[in-house]
PDB file of C-alpha atoms in Angstrom:
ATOM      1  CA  UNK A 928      16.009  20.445  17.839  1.00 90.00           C
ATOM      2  CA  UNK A 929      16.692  24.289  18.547  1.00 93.00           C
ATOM      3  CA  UNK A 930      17.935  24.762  21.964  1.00 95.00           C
ATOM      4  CA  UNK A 931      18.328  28.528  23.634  1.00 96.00           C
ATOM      5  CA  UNK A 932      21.516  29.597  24.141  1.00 97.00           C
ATOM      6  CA  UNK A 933      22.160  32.893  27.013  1.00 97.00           C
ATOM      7  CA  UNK A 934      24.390  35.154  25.717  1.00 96.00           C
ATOM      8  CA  UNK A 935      25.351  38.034  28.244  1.00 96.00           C
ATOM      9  CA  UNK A 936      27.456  40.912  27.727  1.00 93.00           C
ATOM     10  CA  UNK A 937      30.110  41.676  30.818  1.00 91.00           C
ATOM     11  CA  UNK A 938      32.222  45.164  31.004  1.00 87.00           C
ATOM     12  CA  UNK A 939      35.641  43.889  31.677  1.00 84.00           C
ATOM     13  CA  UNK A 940      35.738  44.972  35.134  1.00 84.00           C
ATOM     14  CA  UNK A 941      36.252  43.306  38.442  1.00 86.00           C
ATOM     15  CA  UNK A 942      33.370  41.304  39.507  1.00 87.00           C
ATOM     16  CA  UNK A 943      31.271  41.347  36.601  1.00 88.00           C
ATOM     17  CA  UNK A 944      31.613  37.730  36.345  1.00 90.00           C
ATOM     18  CA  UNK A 945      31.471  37.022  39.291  1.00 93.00           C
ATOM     19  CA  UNK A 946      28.122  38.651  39.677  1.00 94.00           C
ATOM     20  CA  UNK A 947      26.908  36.948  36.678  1.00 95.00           C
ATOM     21  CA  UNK A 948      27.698  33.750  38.259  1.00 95.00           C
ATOM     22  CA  UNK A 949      26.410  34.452  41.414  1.00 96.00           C
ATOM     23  CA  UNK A 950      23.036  35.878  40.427  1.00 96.00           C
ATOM     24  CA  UNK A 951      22.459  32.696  38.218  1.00 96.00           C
ATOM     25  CA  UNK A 952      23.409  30.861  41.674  1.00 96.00           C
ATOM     26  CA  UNK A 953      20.868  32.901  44.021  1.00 96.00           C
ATOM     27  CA  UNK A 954      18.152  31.774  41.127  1.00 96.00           C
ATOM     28  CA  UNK A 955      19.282  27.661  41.203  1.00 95.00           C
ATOM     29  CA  UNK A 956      20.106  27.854  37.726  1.00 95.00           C
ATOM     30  CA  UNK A 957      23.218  25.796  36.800  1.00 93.00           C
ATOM     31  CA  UNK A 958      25.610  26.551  34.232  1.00 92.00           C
ATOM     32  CA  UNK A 959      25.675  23.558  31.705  1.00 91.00           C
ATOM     33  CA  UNK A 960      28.312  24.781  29.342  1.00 91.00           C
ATOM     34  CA  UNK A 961      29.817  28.080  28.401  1.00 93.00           C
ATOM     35  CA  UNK A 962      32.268  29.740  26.643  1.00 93.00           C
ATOM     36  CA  UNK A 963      33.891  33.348  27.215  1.00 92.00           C
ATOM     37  CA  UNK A 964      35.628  35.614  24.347  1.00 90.00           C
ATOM     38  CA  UNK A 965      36.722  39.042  25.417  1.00 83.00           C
ATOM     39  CA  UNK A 966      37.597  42.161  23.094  1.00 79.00           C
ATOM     40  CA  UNK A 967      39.684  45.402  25.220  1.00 78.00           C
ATOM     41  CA  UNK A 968      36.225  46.889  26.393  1.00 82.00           C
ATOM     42  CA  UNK A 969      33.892  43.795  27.028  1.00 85.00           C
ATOM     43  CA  UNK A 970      33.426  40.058  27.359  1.00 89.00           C
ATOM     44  CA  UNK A 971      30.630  37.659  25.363  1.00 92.00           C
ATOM     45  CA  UNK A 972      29.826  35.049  28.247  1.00 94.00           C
ATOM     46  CA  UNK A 973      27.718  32.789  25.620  1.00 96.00           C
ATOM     47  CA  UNK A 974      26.324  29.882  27.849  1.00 95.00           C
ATOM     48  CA  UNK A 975      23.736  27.038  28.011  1.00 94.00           C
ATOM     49  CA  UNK A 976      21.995  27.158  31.296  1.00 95.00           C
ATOM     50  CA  UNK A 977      19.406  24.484  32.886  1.00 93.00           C
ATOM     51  CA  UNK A 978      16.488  27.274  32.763  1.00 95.00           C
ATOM     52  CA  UNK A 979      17.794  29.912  30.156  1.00 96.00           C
ATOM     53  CA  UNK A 980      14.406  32.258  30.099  1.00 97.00           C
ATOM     54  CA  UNK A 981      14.249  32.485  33.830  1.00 97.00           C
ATOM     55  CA  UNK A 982      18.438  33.015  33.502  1.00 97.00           C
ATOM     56  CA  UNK A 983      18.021  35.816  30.976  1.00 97.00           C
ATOM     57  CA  UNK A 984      14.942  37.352  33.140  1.00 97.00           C
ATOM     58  CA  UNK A 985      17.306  37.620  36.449  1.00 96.00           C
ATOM     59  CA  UNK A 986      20.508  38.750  34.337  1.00 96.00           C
ATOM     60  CA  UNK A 987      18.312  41.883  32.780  1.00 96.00           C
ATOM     61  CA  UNK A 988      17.208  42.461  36.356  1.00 95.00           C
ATOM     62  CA  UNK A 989      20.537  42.722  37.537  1.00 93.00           C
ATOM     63  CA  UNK A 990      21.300  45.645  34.578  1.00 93.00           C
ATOM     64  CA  UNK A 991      23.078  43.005  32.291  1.00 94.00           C
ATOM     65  CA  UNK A 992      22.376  42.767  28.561  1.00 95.00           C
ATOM     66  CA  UNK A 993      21.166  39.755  28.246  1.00 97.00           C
ATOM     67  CA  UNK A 994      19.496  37.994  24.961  1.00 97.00           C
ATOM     68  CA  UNK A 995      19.054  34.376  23.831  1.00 97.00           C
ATOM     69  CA  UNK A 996      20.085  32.838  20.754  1.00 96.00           C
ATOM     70  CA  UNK A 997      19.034  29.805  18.813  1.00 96.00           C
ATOM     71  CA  UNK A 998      21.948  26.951  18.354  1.00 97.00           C
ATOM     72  CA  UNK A 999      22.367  23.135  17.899  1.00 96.00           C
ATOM     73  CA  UNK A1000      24.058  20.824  20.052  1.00 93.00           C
ATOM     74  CA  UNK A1001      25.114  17.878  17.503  1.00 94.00           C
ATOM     75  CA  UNK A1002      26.359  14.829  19.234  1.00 92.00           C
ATOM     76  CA  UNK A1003      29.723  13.408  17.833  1.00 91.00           C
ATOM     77  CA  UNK A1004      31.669  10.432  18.945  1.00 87.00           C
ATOM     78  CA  UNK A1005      34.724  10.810  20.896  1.00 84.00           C
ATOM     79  CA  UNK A1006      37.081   9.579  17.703  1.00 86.00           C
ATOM     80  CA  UNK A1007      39.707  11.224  15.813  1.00 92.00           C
ATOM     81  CA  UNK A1008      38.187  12.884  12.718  1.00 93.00           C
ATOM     82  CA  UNK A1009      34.288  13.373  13.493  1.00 92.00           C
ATOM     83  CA  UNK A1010      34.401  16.787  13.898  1.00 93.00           C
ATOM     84  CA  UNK A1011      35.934  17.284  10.412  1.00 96.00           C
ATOM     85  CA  UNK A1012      33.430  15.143   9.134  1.00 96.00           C
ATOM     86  CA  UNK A1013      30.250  17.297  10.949  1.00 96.00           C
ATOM     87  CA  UNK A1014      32.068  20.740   9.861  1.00 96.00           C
ATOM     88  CA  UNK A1015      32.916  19.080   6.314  1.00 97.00           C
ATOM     89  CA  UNK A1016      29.091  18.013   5.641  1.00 97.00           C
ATOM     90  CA  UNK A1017      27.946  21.591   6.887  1.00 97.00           C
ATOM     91  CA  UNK A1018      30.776  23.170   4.679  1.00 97.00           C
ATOM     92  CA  UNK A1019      29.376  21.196   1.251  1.00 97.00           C
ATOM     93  CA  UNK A1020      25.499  22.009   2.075  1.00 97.00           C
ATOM     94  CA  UNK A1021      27.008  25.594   2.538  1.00 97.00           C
ATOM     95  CA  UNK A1022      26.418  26.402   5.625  1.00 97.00           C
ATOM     96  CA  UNK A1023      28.661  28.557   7.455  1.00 95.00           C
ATOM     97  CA  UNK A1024      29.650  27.940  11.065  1.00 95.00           C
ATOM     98  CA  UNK A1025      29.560  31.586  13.442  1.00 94.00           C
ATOM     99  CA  UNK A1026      30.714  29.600  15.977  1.00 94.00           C
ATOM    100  CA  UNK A1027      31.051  26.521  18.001  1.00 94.00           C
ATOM    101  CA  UNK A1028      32.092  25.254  21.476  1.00 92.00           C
ATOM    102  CA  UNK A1029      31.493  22.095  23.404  1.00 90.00           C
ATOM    103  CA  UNK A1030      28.349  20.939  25.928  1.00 84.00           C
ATOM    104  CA  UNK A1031      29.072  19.034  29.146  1.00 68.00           C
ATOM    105  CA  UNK A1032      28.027  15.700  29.032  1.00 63.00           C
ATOM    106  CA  UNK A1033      28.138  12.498  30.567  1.00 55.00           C
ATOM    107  CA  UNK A1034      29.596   9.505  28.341  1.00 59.00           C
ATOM    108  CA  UNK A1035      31.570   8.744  25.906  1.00 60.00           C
ATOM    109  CA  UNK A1036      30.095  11.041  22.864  1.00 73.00           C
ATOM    110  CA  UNK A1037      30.508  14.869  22.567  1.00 83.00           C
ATOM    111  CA  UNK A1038      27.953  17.412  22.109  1.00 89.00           C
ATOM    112  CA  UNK A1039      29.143  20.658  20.086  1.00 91.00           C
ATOM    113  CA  UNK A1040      26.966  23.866  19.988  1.00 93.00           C
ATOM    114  CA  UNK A1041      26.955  25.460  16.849  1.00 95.00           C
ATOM    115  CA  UNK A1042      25.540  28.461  15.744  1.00 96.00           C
ATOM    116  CA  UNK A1043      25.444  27.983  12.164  1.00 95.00           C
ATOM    117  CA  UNK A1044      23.822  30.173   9.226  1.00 94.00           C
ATOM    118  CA  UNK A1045      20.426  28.471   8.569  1.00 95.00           C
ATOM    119  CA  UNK A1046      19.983  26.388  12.283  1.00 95.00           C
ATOM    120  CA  UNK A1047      17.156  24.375   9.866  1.00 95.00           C
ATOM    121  CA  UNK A1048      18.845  23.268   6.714  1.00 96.00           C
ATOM    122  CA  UNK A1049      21.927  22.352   9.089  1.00 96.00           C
ATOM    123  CA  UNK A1050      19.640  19.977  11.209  1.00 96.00           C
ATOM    124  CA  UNK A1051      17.988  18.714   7.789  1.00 97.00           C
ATOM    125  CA  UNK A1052      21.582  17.658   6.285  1.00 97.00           C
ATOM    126  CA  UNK A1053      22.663  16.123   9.620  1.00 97.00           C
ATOM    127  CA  UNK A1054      19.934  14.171  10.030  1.00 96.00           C
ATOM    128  CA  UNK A1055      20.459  12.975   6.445  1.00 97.00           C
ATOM    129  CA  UNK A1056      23.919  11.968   7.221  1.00 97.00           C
ATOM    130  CA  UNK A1057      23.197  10.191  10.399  1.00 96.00           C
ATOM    131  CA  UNK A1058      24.014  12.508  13.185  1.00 95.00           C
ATOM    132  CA  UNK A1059      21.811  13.443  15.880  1.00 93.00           C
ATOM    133  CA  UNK A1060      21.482  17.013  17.646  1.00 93.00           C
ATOM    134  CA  UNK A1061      20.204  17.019  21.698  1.00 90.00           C
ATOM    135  CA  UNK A1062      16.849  17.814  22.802  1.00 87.00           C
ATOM    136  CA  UNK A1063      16.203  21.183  25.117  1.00 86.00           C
ATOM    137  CA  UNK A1064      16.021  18.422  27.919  1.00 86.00           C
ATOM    138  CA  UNK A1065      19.241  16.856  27.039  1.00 85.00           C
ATOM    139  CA  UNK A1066      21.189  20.077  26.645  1.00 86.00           C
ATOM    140  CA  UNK A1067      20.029  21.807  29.650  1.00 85.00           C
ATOM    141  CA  UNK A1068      20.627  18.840  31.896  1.00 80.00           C
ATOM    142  CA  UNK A1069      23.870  17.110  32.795  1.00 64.00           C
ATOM    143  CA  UNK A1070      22.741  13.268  33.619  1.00 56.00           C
ATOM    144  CA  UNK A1071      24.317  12.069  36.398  1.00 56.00           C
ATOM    145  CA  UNK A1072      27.019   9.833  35.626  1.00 50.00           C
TER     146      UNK A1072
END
């Protein structure tokens, strides 16, 4: 299943963040997983959030630009080698990974986002090799341990 990613663009100045973080705290939204890449001028604060249209609706009132993206959180076990095998299988059905970072969860398997050329032919040759890719509900909730 597709799940929404918020991606927000942040000036690299002091605070920025920090206001991202709080606003999404003044609106009870929690912050799930993320994952922060800056250039000189700016920072791409790419995140999955427990309620990501109200998220991007209070960051855009708040002046930031904020969009969401469709990604895939496939679920891996915690072993050496998986992840080769996931990128591997994507690789030979030529898809093309954008990019990738890992979900917060509770357990002994991993969830990876991935962001991935065609989102449906990726889930389609996953499936067919036996992995599994979280729900909206799983990714935007962390189940309490």
């Amino acid at each position: 299943m597709v799940i929404k990613q918020l991606s927000v663009f942040i000036e690299n100045r002091k605070g920025r963040l920090e206001r991202v973080t709080e606003k999404l705290k003044e609106k009870n939204i929690n912050i799930v997983s993320f994952s922060l890449a800056d250039t000189s001028e700016y920072g791409m604060l790419r995140m999955i959030v427990s309620s990501p249209e109200e998220g991007k609706k209070a960051l855009k009132e708040e002046g930031f630009t904020a969009m969401l993206t469709d990604v895939i959180a496939v679920k891996i076990p915690q072993k050496p080698g998986t992840l080769h095998e996931v990128v591997k299988i994507l690789f030979e059905a030529g898809l093309s990974v954008e990019y990738m970072y890992t979900l917060t969860t509770a357990g002994r398997n991993t969830s990876v986002i991935m962001k991935l050329s065609d989102l449906n032919e990726a889930m389609r040759v996953l499936d067919a090799n036996g992995y599994e890719v979280c729900t909206d509900q799983e990714a935007y909730d962390i189940p309490e341990a």
